[in-house]
Amino acid sequence: MMHTTEMTAPVLTTAAKLLLEECVTPHEWNAVVRVSLKAGLLWRCHDCKENHYPIVDACSCGTQRPSHMPG
Ligand SMILES: [Zn+2]
């Protein structure tokens, strides 16, 4: 079923968590993280290379979530 669900941060975060929960091996995890970063389901802090869910407004180092991501 196709819905025009708005891609809000909570929706994207839920999607990312569901995908990551399906990962069994570290290899799978890495692949899903890589794809999720490209798809905007996760964002990465360039300073500390830490991955964050879209609902996270800022990294622990203070770097803000990229402005292109929905709030
Ligand atoms: Zn950081």
Short mmCIF file of N, CA and C in Angstrom, two decimals, residues 29-61:
data_model
loop_
_atom_site.label_atom_id
_atom_site.label_comp_id
_atom_site.label_asym_id
_atom_site.label_seq_id
_atom_site.Cartn_x
_atom_site.Cartn_y
_atom_site.Cartn_z
N TRP A 29 24.82 -4.93 9.71
CA TRP A 29 24.64 -3.65 10.42
C TRP A 29 25.34 -2.53 9.65
N ASN A 30 26.60 -2.80 9.28
CA ASN A 30 27.37 -1.77 8.56
C ASN A 30 26.72 -1.41 7.24
N ALA A 31 26.20 -2.42 6.54
CA ALA A 31 25.56 -2.17 5.26
C ALA A 31 24.30 -1.33 5.43
N VAL A 32 23.50 -1.67 6.44
CA VAL A 32 22.26 -0.93 6.69
C VAL A 32 22.57 0.50 7.12
N VAL A 33 23.58 0.66 7.95
CA VAL A 33 23.96 2.01 8.38
C VAL A 33 24.39 2.84 7.18
N ARG A 34 25.18 2.23 6.30
CA ARG A 34 25.66 2.96 5.12
C ARG A 34 24.49 3.42 4.25
N VAL A 35 23.56 2.50 4.01
CA VAL A 35 22.40 2.83 3.18
C VAL A 35 21.50 3.84 3.88
N SER A 36 21.34 3.68 5.19
CA SER A 36 20.48 4.59 5.95
C SER A 36 21.03 6.01 5.94
N LEU A 37 22.35 6.13 6.00
CA LEU A 37 22.96 7.45 5.94
C LEU A 37 22.67 8.11 4.59
N LYS A 38 22.76 7.31 3.54
CA LYS A 38 22.49 7.84 2.19
C LYS A 38 21.02 8.20 2.02
N ALA A 39 20.14 7.38 2.62
CA ALA A 39 18.70 7.58 2.46
C ALA A 39 18.15 8.62 3.41
N GLY A 40 18.97 9.11 4.34
CA GLY A 40 18.50 10.11 5.28
C GLY A 40 17.78 9.54 6.47
N LEU A 41 17.99 8.24 6.73
CA LEU A 41 17.39 7.62 7.92
C LEU A 41 18.30 7.76 9.13
N LEU A 42 19.52 8.12 8.87
CA LEU A 42 20.49 8.39 9.93
C LEU A 42 21.32 9.58 9.47
N TRP A 43 21.94 10.26 10.43
CA TRP A 43 22.90 11.28 10.03
C TRP A 43 24.18 11.08 10.84
N ARG A 44 25.28 11.48 10.26
CA ARG A 44 26.58 11.25 10.89
C ARG A 44 27.24 12.57 11.22
N CYS A 45 27.75 12.64 12.45
CA CYS A 45 28.53 13.80 12.86
C CYS A 45 29.91 13.70 12.20
N HIS A 46 30.28 14.70 11.46
CA HIS A 46 31.56 14.65 10.74
C HIS A 46 32.74 14.73 11.69
N ASP A 47 32.53 15.36 12.83
CA ASP A 47 33.64 15.53 13.78
C ASP A 47 33.99 14.23 14.49
N CYS A 48 32.98 13.52 15.01
CA CYS A 48 33.29 12.31 15.78
C CYS A 48 32.84 11.03 15.09
N LYS A 49 32.36 11.13 13.84
CA LYS A 49 31.97 9.95 13.06
C LYS A 49 30.90 9.12 13.77
N GLU A 50 30.09 9.79 14.56
CA GLU A 50 29.03 9.11 15.28
C GLU A 50 27.74 9.17 14.46
N ASN A 51 26.98 8.07 14.47
CA ASN A 51 25.71 8.04 13.74
C ASN A 51 24.57 8.36 14.68
N HIS A 52 23.61 9.12 14.18
CA HIS A 52 22.47 9.52 15.00
C HIS A 52 21.17 9.33 14.25
N TYR A 53 20.11 9.05 15.02
CA TYR A 53 18.78 8.98 14.43
C TYR A 53 18.29 10.39 14.12
N PRO A 54 17.35 10.50 13.17
CA PRO A 54 16.84 11.83 12.79
C PRO A 54 16.23 12.62 13.95
N ILE A 55 15.68 11.92 14.96
CA ILE A 55 15.07 12.67 16.07
C ILE A 55 16.12 13.30 16.98
N VAL A 56 17.38 12.93 16.79
CA VAL A 56 18.45 13.53 17.60
C VAL A 56 18.81 14.87 16.98
N ASP A 57 18.62 15.95 17.75
CA ASP A 57 18.83 17.30 17.24
C ASP A 57 20.29 17.66 17.10
N ALA A 58 21.12 17.11 17.96
CA ALA A 58 22.53 17.48 17.93
C ALA A 58 23.38 16.35 18.52
N CYS A 59 24.59 16.26 18.04
CA CYS A 59 25.55 15.28 18.56
C CYS A 59 26.00 15.71 19.96
N SER A 60 26.55 14.77 20.69
CA SER A 60 27.03 15.09 22.04
C SER A 60 28.15 16.13 22.02
N CYS A 61 28.80 16.29 20.86
CA CYS A 61 29.88 17.28 20.75
C CYS A 61 29.33 18.67 20.44
#
